[in-house]
Coordinates of C-alpha atoms and ligand atoms in Angstrom, one line a residue:
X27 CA 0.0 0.0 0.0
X28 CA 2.7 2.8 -0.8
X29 CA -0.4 4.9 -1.5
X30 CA -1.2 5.0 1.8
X31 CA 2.2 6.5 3.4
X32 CA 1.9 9.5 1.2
X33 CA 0.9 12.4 1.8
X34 CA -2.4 14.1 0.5
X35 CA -0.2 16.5 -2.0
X36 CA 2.3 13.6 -2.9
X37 CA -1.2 11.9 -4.1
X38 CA -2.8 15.0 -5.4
X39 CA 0.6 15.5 -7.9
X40 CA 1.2 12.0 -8.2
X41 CA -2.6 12.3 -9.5
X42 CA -2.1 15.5 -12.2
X43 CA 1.1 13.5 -13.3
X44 CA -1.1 10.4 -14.6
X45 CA -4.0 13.2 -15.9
X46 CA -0.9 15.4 -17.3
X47 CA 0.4 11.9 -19.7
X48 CA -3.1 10.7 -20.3
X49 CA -3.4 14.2 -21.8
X50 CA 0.0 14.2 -23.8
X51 CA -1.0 10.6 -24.9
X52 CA -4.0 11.4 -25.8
X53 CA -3.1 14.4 -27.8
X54 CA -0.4 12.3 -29.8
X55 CA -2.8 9.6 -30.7
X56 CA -5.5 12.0 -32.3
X57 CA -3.0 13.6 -34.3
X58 CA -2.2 10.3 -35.8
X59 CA -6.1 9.2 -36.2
X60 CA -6.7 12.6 -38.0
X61 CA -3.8 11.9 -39.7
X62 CA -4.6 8.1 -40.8
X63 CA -8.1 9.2 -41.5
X64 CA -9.3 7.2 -38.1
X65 CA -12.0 9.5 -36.8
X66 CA -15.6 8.7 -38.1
X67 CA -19.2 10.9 -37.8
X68 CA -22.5 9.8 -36.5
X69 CA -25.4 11.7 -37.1
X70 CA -28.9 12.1 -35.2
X71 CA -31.9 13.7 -36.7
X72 CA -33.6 16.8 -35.4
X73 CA -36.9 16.3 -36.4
X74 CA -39.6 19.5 -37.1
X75 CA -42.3 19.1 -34.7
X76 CA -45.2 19.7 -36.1
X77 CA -45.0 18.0 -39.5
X78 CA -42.7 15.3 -38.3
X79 CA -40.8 15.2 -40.7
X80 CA -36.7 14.7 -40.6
X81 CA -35.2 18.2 -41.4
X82 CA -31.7 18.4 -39.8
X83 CA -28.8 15.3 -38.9
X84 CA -26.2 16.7 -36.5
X85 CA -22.6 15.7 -36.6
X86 CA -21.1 14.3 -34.1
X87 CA -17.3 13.0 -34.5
X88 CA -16.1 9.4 -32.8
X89 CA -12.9 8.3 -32.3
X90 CA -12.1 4.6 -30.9
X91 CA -8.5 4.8 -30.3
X92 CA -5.9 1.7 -30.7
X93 CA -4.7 2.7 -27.0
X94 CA -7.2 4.0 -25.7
X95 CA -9.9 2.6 -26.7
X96 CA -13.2 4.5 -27.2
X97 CA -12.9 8.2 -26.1
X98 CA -15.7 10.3 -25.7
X99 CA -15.8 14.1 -27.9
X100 CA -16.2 16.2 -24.0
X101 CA -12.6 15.1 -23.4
X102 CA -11.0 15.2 -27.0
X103 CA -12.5 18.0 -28.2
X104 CA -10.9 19.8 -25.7
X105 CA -7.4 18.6 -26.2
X106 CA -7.9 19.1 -30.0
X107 CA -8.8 23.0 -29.1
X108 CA -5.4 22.9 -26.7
X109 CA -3.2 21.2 -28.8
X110 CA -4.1 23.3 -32.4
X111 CA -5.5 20.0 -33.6
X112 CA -9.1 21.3 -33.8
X113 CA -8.4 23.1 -37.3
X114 CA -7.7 19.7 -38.8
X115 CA -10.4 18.0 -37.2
X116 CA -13.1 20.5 -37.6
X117 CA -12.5 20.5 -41.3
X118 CA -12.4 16.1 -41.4
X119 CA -15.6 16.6 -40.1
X120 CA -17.3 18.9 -42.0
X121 CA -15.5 17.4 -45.5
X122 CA -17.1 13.8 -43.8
X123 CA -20.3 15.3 -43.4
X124 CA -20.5 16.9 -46.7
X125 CA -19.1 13.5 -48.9
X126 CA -22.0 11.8 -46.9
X127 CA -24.6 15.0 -47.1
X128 CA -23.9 14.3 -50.9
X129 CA -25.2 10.8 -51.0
X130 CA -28.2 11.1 -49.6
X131 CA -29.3 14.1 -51.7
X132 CA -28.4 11.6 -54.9
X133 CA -30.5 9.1 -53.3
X134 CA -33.5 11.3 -52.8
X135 CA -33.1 12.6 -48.9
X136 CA -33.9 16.1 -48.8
X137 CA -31.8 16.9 -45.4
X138 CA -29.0 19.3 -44.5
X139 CA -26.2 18.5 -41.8
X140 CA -25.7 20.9 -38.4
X141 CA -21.7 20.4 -37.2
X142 CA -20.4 21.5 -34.5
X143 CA -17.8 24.4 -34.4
X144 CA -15.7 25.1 -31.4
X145 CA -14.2 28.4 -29.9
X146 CA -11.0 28.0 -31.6
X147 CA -12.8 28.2 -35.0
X148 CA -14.7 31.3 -34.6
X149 CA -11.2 33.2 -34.6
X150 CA -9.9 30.8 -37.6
X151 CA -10.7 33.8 -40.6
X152 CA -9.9 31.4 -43.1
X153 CA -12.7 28.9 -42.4
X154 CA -15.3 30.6 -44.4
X155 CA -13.4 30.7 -47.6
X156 CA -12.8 26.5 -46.9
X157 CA -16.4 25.8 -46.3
X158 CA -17.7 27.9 -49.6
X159 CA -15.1 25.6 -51.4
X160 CA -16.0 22.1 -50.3
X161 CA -19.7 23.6 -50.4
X162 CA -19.1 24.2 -54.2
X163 CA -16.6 20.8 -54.4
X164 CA -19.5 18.3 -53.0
X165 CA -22.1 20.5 -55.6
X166 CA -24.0 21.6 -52.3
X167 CA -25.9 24.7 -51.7
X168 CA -25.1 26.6 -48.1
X169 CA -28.5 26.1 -47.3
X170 CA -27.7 22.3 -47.0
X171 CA -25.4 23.2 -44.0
X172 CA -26.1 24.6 -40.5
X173 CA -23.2 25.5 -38.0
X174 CA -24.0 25.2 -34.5
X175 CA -22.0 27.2 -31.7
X176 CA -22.2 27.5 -28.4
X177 CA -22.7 31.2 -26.4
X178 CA -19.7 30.1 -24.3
X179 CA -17.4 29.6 -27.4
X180 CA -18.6 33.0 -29.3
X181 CA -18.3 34.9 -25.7
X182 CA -14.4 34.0 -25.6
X183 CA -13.7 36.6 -28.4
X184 CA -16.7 38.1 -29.1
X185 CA -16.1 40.8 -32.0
X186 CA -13.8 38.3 -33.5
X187 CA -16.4 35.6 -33.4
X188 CA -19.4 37.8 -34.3
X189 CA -17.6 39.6 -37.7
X190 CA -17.1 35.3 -38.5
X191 CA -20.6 34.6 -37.7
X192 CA -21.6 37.2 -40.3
X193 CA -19.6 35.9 -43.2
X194 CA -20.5 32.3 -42.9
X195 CA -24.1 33.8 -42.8
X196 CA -23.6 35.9 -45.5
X197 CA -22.7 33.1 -47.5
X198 CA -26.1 31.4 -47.1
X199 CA -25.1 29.0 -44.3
X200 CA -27.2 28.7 -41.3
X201 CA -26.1 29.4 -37.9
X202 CA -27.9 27.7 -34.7
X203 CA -26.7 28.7 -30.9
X204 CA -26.3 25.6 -29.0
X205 CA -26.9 24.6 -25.2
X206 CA -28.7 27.5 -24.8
X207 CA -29.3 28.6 -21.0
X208 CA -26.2 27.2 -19.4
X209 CA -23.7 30.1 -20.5
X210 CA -23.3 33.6 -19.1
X211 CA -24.3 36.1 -22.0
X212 CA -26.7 38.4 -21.2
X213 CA -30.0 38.6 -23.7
X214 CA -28.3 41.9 -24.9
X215 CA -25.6 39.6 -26.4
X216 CA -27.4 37.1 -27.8
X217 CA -29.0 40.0 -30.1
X218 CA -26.0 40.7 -31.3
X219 CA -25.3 37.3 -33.0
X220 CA -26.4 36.2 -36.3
X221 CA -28.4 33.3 -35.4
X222 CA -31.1 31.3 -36.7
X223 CA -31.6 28.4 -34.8
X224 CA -32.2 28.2 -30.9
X225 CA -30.9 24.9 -29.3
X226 CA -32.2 24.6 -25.6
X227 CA -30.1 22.8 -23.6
X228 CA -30.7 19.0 -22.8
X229 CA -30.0 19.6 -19.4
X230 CA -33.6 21.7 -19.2
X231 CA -35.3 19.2 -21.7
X232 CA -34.7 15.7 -20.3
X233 CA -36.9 15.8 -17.6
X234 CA -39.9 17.5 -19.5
X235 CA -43.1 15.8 -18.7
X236 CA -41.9 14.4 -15.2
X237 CA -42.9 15.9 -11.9
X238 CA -41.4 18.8 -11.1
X239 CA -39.7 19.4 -14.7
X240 CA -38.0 22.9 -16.1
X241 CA -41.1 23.2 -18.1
X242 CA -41.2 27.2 -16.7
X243 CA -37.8 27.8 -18.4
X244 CA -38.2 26.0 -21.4
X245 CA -41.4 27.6 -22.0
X246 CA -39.9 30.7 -21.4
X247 CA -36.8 30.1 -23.9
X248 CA -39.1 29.1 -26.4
X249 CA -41.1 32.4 -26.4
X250 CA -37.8 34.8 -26.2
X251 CA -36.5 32.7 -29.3
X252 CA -39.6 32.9 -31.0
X253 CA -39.6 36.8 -30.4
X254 CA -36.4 36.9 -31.5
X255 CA -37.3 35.8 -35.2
X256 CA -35.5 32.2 -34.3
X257 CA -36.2 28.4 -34.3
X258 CA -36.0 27.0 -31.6
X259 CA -34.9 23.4 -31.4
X260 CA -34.5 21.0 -27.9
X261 CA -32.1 18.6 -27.2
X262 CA -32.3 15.3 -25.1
X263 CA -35.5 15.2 -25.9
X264 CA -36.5 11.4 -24.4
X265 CA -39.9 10.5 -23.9
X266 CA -42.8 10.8 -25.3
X267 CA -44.2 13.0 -22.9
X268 CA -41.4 14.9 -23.3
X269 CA -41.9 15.5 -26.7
X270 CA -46.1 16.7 -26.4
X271 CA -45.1 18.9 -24.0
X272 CA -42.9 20.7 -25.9
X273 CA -45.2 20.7 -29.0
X274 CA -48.2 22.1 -26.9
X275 CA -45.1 25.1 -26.1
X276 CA -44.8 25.2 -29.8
X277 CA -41.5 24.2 -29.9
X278 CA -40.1 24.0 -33.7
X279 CA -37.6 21.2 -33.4
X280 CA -36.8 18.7 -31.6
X281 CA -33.8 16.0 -31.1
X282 CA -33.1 13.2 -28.8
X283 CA -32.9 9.7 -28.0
X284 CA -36.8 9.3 -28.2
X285 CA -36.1 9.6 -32.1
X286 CA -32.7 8.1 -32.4
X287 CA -28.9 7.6 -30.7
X288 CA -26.4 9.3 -33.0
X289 CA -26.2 6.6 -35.6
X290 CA -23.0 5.9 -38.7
X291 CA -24.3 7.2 -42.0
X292 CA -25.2 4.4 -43.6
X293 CA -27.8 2.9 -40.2
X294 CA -28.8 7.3 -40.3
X295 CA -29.9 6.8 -44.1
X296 CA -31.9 3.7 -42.9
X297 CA -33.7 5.3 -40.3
X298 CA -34.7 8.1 -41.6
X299 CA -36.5 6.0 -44.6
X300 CA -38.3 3.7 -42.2
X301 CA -39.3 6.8 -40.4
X302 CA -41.4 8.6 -43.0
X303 CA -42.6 5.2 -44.0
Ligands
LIG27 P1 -23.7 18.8 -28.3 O1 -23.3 19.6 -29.5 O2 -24.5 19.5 -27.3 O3 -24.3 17.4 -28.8 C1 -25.3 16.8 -28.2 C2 -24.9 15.7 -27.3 O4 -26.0 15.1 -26.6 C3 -24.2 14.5 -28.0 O5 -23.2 13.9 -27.2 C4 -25.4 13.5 -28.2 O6 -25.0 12.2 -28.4 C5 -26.1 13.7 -26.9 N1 -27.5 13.4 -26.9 C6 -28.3 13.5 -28.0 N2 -29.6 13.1 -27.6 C7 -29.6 12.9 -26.3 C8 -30.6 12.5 -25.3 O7 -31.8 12.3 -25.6 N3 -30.2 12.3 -24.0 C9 -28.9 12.5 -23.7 N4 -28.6 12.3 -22.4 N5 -27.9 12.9 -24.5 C10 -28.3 13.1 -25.8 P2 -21.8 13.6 -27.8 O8 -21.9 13.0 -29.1 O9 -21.1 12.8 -26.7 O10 -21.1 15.0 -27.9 C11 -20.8 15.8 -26.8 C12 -20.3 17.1 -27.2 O11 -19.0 17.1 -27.9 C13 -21.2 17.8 -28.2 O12 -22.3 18.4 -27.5 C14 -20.3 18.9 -28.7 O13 -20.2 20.0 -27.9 C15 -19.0 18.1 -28.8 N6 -18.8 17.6 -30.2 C16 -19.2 16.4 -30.7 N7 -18.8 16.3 -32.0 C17 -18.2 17.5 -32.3 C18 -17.5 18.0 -33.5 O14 -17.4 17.3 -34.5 N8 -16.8 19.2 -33.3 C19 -16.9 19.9 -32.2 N9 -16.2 21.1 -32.1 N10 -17.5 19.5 -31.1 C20 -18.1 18.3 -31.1
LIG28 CA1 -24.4 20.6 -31.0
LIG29 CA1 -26.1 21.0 -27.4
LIG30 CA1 -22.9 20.2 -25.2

């Protein structure tokens, strides 16, 4: 038991030196997966409420590491912003999701693909030139694609991320703000931003239709998105009650695991048929 004759701060750095090499480790093993072309995309629909009808898939990367194992995007992501890796790997991403976006509008889906920027991208002035060329590379029309951000990420840098916001916008592509109502902008802010698309957090939608639920502030998001010209999708949307809750708020969108786990492409593609069957 040599744990157990050190003392608490021989443990506590004993313990940052283990977190300190997963992170190095880490960081070295996604650099060669983006590299060797090892990170893959899921997708889950967002579904339009009222009509039922499959409108949006969202992006969401997934890397299984030969080391590692499988490791989740909350803790890679962040290493990928740390490390300078996130340029690379936002643009896999978006290049996967438009090869794939490509395929299903050859095979008759009529569906456009949100992805996921981070913080580091909204100061990255060369993005929007990227994304207009492998737009215009896959043949597909800016209004196929829908960039979500979070208020945290645009807050870091905020003229810097707001004079981004309005070129990618200006180009046709649709901009959504993501886990809405767990960052610190004021409503002032938010006005600010070029947005279309309100996504409520899924921490406020998960528990919809249970006793005592967030309905107040979900009900109170979707009218100040509404009023602000916006969609307004929610996330983690899980149960059926959930999801007549949030139509009788007249909620535009909604997303979860009710509908679907983030699914590969070609399991997405399935879905989505035997769902407007
Ligand atoms: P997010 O953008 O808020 O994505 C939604 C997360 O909620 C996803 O987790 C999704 O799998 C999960 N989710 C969806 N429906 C439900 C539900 O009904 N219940 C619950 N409990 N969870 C649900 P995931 O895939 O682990 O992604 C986590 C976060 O990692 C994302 O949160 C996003 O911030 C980030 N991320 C994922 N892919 C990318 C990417 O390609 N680029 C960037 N920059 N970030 C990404
Ligand atoms: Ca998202
Ligand atoms: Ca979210
Ligand atoms: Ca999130």
């Amino acid at each position: 038991e040599a744990k157990r004759d050190r003392s608490g701060l021989e443990v506590y750095i004993a313990g940052r030196d283990e977190q300190h090499l997963r992170r190095l480790g880490l960081i070295a093993a996604l650099r060669d997966a983006i590299a060797r072309d090892e990170l893959t995309v899921n997708f889950q629909p967002k579904v339009d409420i009222p009509s039922g009808r499959v409108r949006h898939a969202e992006v969401l990367v997934r890397w299984t590491s030969g080391t590692y194992g499988w490791v989740g995007p909350d803790e890679f992501i962040p290493l990928a912003e740390q490390s300078g890796l996130i340029h690379a790997l936002t643009r896999h991403v978006l290049d996967a999701a438009l090869a794939t976006l490509r395929g299903w509008c050859d095979r008759g889906l009529d569906l456009a693909v949100a992805v996921n920027l981070s913080a580091v991208d909204l100061v990255d002035a060369s993005l929007p030139v990227w994304i207009a060329s492998r737009l215009a590379h896959h043949g597909l029309g800016a209004e196929r694609l829908i960039l979500e951000v979070t208020e945290t990420s645009v807050m870091r840098d905020v003229d810097a991320a707001v004079a981004l916001l309005h070129r990618l916008r200006g180009a046709g592509i649709r901009l959504a703000i993501d886990d809405f109502g767990t960052g610190q902008s004021s409503l002032a802010q938010l006005k600010r931003l070029p947005v279309d698309e309100l996504k409520i957090d899924k921490s406020f939608v998960m528990r919809l239709g249970e006793a005592g639920d967030d309905a107040i502030i979900v009900r109170s998001t979707i009218e100040i998105g509404h009023n602000m010209g916006l969609k307004v999708v929610a996330e983690g949307v899980e149960t059926p009650a959930g999801l007549e809750a949030l139509r009788a708020m007249r909620c535009d969108m909604a997303q979860g695991y009710l509908f679907s786990r983030p699914l590969p492409a070609a399991a997405f593609e399935q879905w989505c048929r035997a769902f407007a069957a």
